[in-house]
CSV table of C-alpha atoms in Angstrom, one decimal:
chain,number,residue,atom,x,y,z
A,1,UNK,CA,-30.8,-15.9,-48.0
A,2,UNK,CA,-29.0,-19.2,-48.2
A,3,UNK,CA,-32.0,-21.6,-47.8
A,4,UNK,CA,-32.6,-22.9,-51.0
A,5,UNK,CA,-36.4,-23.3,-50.2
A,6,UNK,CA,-36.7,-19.8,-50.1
A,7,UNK,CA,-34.7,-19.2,-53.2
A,8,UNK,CA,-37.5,-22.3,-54.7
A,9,UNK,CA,-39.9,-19.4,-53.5
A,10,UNK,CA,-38.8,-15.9,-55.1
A,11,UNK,CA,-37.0,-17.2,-57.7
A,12,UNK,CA,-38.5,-20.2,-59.0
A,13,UNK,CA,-42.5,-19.4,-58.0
A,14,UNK,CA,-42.4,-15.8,-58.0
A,15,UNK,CA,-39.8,-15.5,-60.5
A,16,UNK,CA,-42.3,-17.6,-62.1
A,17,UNK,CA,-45.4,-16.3,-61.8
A,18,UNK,CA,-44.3,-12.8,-62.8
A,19,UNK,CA,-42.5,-13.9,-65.8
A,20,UNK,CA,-45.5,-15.4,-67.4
A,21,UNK,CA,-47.7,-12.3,-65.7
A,22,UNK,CA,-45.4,-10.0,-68.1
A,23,UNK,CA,-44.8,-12.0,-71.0
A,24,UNK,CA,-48.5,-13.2,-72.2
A,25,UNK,CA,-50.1,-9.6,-72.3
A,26,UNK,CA,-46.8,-8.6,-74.2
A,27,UNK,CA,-48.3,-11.6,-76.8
A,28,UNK,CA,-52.1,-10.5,-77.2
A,29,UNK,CA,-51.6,-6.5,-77.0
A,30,UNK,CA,-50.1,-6.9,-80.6
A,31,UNK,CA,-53.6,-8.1,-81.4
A,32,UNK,CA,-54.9,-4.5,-80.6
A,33,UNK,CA,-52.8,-2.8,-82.6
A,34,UNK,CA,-51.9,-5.0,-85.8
A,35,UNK,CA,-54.1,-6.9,-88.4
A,36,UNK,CA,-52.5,-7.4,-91.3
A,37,UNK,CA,-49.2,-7.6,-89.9
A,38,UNK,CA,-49.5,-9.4,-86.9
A,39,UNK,CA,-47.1,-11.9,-87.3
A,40,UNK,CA,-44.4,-9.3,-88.3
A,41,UNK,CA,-45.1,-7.5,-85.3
A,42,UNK,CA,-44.9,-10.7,-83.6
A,43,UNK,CA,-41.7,-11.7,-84.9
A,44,UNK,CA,-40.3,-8.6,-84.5
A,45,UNK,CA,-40.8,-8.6,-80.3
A,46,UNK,CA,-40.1,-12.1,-80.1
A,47,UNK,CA,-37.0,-11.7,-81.7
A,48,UNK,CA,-36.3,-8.8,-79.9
A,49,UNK,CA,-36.0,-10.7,-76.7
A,50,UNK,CA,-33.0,-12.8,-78.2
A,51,UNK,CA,-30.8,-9.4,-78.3
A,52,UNK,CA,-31.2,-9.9,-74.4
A,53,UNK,CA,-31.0,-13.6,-74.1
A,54,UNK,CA,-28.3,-14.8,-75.8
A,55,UNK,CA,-25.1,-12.0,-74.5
A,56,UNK,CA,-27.0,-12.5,-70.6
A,57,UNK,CA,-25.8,-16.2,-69.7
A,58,UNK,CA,-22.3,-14.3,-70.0
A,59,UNK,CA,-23.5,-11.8,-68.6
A,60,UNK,CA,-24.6,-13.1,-65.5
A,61,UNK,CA,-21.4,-15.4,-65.7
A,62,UNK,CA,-19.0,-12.0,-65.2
A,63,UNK,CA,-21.3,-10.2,-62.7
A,64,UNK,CA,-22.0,-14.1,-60.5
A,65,UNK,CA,-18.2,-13.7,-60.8
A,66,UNK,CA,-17.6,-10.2,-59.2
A,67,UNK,CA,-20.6,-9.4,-57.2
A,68,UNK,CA,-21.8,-13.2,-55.7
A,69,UNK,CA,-24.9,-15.0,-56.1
A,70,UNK,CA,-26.8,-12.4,-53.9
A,71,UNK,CA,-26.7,-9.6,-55.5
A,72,UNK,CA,-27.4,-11.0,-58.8
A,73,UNK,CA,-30.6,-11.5,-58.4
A,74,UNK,CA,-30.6,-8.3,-57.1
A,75,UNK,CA,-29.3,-7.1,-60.4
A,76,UNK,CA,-32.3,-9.6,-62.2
A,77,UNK,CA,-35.1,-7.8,-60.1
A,78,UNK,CA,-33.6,-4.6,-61.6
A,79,UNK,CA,-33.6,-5.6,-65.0
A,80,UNK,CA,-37.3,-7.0,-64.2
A,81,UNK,CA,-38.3,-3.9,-63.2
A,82,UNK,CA,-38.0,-2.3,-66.2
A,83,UNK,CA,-40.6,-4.4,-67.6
A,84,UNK,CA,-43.2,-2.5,-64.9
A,85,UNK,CA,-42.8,1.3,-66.8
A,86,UNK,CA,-42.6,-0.4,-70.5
A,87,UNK,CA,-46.3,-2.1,-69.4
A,88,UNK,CA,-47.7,1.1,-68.2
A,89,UNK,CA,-47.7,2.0,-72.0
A,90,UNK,CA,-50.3,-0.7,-73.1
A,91,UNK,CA,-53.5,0.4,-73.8
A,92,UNK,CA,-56.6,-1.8,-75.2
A,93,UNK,CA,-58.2,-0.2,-78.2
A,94,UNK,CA,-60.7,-3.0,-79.0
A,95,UNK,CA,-64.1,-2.6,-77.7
A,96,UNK,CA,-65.1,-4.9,-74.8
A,97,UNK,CA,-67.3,-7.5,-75.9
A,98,UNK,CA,-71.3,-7.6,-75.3
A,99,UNK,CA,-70.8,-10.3,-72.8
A,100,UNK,CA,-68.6,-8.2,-70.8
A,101,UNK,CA,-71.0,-5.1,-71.1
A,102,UNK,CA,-73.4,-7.5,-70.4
A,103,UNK,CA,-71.2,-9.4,-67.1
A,104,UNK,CA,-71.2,-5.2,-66.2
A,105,UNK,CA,-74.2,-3.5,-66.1
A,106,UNK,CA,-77.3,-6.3,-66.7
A,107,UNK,CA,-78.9,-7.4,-63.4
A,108,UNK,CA,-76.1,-6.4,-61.6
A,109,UNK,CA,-78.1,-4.6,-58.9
A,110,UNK,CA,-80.2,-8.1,-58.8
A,111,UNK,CA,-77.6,-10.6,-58.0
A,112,UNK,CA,-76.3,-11.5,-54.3
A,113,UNK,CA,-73.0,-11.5,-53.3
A,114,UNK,CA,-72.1,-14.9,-54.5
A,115,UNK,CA,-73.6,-14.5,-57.8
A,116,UNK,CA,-71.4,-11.7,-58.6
A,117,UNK,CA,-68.3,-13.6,-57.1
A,118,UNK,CA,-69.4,-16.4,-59.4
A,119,UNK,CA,-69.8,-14.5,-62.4
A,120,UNK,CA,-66.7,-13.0,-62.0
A,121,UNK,CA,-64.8,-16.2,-61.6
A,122,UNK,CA,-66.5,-17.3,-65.0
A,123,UNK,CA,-65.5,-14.1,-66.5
A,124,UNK,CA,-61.7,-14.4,-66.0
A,125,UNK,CA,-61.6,-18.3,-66.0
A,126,UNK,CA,-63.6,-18.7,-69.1
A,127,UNK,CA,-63.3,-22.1,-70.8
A,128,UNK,CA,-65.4,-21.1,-73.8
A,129,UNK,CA,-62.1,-21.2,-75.9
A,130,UNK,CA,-62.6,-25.4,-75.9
A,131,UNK,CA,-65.8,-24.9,-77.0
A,132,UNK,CA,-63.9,-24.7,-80.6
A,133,UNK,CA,-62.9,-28.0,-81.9
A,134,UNK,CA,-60.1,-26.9,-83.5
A,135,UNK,CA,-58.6,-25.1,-80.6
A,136,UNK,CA,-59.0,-28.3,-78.7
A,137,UNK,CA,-57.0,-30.1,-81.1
A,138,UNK,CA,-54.3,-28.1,-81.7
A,139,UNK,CA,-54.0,-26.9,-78.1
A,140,UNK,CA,-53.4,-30.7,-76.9
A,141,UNK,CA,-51.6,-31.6,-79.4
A,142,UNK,CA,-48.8,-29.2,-79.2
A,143,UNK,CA,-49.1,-29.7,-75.2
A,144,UNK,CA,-48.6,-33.4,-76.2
A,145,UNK,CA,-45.6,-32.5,-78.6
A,146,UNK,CA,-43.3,-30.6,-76.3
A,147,UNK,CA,-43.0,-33.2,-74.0
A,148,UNK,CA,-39.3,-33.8,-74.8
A,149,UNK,CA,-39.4,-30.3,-76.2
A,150,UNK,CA,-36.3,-29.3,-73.5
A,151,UNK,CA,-34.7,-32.1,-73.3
A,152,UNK,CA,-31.8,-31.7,-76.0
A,153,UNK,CA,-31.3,-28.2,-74.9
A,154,UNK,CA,-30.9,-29.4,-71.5
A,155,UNK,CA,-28.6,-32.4,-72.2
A,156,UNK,CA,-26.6,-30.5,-75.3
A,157,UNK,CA,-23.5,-29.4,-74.0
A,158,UNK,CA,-22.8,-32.1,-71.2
A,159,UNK,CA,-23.2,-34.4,-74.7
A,160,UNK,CA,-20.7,-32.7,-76.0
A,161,UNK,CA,-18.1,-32.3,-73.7
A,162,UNK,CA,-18.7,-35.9,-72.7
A,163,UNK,CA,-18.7,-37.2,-76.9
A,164,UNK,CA,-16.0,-34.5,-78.0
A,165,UNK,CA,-14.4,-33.6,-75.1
A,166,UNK,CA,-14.9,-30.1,-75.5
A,167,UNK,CA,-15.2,-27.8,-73.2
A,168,UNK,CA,-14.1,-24.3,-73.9
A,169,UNK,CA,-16.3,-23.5,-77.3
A,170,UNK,CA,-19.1,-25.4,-75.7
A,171,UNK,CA,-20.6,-21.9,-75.7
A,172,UNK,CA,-20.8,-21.4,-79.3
A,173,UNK,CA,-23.9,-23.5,-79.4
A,174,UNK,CA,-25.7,-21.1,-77.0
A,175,UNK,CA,-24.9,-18.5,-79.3
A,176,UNK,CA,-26.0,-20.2,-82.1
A,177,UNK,CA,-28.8,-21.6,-80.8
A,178,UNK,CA,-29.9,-17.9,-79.2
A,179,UNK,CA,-29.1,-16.2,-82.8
A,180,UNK,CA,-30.3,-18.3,-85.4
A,181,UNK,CA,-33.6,-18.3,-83.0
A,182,UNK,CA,-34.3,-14.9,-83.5
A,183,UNK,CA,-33.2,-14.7,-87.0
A,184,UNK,CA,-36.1,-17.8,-87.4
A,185,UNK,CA,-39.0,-15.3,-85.3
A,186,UNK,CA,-38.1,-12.4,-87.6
A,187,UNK,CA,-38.3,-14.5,-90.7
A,188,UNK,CA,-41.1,-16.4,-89.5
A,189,UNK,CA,-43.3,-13.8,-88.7
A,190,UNK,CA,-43.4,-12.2,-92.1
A,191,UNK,CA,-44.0,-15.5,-93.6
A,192,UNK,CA,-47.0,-16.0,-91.5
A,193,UNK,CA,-48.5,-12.9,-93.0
A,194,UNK,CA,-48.3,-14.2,-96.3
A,195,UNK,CA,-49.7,-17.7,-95.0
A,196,UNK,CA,-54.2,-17.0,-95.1
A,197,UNK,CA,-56.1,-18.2,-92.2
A,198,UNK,CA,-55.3,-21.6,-89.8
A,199,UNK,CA,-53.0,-22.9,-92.7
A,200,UNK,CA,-50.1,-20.6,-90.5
A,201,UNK,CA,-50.7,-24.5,-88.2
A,202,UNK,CA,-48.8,-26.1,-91.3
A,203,UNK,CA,-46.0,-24.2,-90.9
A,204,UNK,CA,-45.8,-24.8,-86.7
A,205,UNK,CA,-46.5,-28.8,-87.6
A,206,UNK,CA,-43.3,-28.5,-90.3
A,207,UNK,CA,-41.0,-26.6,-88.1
A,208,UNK,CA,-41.7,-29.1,-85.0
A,209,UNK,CA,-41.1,-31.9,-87.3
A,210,UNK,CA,-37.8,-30.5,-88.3
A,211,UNK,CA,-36.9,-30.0,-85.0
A,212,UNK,CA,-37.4,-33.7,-83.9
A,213,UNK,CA,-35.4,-34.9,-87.0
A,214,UNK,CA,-32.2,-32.5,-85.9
A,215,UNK,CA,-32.9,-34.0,-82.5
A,216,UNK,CA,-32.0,-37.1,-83.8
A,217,UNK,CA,-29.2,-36.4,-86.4
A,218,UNK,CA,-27.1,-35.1,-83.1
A,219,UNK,CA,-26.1,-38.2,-82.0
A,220,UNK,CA,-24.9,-39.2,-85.6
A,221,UNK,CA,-22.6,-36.4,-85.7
A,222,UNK,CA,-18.8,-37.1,-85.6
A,223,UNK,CA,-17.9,-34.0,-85.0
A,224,UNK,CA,-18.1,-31.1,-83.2
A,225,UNK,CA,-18.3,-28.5,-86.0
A,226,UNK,CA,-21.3,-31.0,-87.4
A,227,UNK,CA,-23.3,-30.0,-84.1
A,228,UNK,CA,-23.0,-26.5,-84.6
A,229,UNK,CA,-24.1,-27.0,-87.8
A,230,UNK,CA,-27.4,-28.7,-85.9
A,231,UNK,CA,-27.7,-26.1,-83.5
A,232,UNK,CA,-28.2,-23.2,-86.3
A,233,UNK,CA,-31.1,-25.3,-87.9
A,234,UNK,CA,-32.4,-26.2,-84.4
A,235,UNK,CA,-32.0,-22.4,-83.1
A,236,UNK,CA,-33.9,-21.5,-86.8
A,237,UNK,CA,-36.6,-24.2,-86.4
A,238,UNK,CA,-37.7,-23.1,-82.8
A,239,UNK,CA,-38.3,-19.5,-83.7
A,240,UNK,CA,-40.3,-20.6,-86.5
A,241,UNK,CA,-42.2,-22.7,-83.9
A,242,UNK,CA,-42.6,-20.3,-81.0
A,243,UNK,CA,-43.4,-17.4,-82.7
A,244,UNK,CA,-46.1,-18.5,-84.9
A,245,UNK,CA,-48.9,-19.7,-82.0
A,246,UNK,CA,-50.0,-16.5,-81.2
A,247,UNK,CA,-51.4,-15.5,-84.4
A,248,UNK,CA,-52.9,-19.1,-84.8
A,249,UNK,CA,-54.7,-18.4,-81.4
A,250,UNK,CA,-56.1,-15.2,-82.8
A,251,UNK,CA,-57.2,-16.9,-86.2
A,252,UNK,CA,-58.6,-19.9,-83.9
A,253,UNK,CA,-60.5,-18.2,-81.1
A,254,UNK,CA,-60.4,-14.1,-82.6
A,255,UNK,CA,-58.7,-11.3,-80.8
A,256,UNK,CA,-61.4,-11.2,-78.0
A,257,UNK,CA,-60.1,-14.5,-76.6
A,258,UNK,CA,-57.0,-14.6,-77.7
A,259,UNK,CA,-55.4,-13.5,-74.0
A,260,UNK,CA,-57.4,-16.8,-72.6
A,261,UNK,CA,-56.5,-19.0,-75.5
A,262,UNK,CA,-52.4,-18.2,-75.3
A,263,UNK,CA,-53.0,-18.2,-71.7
A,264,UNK,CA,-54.4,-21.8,-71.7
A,265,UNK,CA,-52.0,-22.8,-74.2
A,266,UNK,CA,-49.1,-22.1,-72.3
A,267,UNK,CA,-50.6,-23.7,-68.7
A,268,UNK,CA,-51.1,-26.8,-70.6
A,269,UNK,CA,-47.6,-26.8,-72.4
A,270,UNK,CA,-45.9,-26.0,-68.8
A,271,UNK,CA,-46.9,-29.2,-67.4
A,272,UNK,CA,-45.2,-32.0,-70.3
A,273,UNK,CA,-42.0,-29.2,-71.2
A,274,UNK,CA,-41.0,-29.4,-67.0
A,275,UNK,CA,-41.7,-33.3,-66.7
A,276,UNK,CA,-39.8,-34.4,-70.1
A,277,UNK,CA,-36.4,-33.3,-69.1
A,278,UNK,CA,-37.0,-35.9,-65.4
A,279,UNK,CA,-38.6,-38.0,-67.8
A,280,UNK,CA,-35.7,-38.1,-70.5
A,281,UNK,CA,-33.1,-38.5,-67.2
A,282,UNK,CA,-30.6,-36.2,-66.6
């Protein structure tokens, strides 16, 4: 199609929705499986993904340039796709919870219609999660934090060609940015096994600080080789800070309601990460 309120439908809703359908339970499955190493195994699929995102920009780049916009996409549903067989192989080993067992079988034959609709609602929009102080706090906060989270990433190479006039290694910051990223989940994740309990937060609050303090120093650079330099620190920083919340979700709420938790988290981070950029101007 050429209306671009259709393509606002599939790709940007759909797209959308689907994305975060397949990326959450990719998150809180590791909980079923890993204990002790959780943040390794964290690390390690988090840092997985940047094999994939930082050669695809180009990627799409060559194939937009032989194939058209069209089939594209078409080639983007396929490598979607693949995501549906690698989720068939996920299997929950913890034990439901009493509550659920409970939800299940417990005056079940005694409740009308609504009821059950009801307490069905409750069971998969359960807000029990800000019950805990702490998860109220920290979930707001970093939902308050990332309101500018995208804007140098959005605004860094137009700065650049615009400050350095440079416009053919422009790309090298994507790369960097993509590589030092996964290099900082890998690293990060191991480090989080080492850290006991909710102090992993101090190492998110240290790594978000850093990344506002290289935010600013890239305006003070004079030259374009002192922006990569940015870029690798940046890219390092924001795996640190990415891969790190989902095993502070299961220390804060436990692995029971840890999908609802990450899944909160990330509803409530959506809303300041798309307004900043507007926000910020483009």
């Amino acid at each position: 199609t050429r209306s671009l309120e259709v393509r606002y439908f599939t790709y940007g809703i759909l797209f959308g929705c689907g994305s975060s359908f397949a990326f959450q339970p990719s998150l809180v499955i590791l909980g079923h499986y890993f204990k002790r190493r959780l943040g390794l195994a964290n690390g390690i699929v988090a840092g997985g993904s940047c094999l994939i995102s930082v050669p695809l920009p180009f990627f799409l780049k060559m194939v937009g340039g032989a194939i058209g916009l069209a089939h594209t996409f078409q080639v983007l549903s396929a490598l979607m796709l693949i995501q549906i067989f690698l989720s068939m192989t996920y299997r929950p080993v913890l034990p439901p919870s009493c509550d659920s067992q409970h939800d299940g079988q417990d005056k079940l034959g005694s409740r009308s219609m609504r009821q059950q609709c009801w307490a069905q609602t409750r069971k998969y929009f359960n807000l029990r999660v800000f019950r805990r102080k702490t998860y109220r706090i920290w979930a707001f906060g970093i939902a308050t934090a990332v309101l500018g989270y995208l804007v140098p990433y959005m605004n860094l190479v137009k700065y650049v060609e615009k400050r350095f006039q440079e416009t053919k290694k422009d790309w090298i910051l994507l790369v960097c940015l993509g590589a030092m990223s996964g290099l900082g989940r890998l690293v990060s994740g191991r480090i989080g096994d080492c850290i006991p309990g909710l102090k992993k937060i101090y190492l998110q609050v240290a790594s978000f600080m850093l990344l506002g303090l290289l935010c600013m120093m890239i305006p003070q650079c004079r030259g374009f080789e002192g922006v990569i330099v940015i870029c690798l620190f940046l890219g390092l920083c924001d795996g640190f800070f990415t891969t790190i919340m989902a095993p502070i979700a299961f220390e804060l709420v436990g692995p029971m309601q840890a999908s609802q938790a990450i899944g909160y988290l990330m509803g409530l981070m959506a809303v300041p990460m798309t307004a900043g950029t507007p926000i910020a101007g483009w």
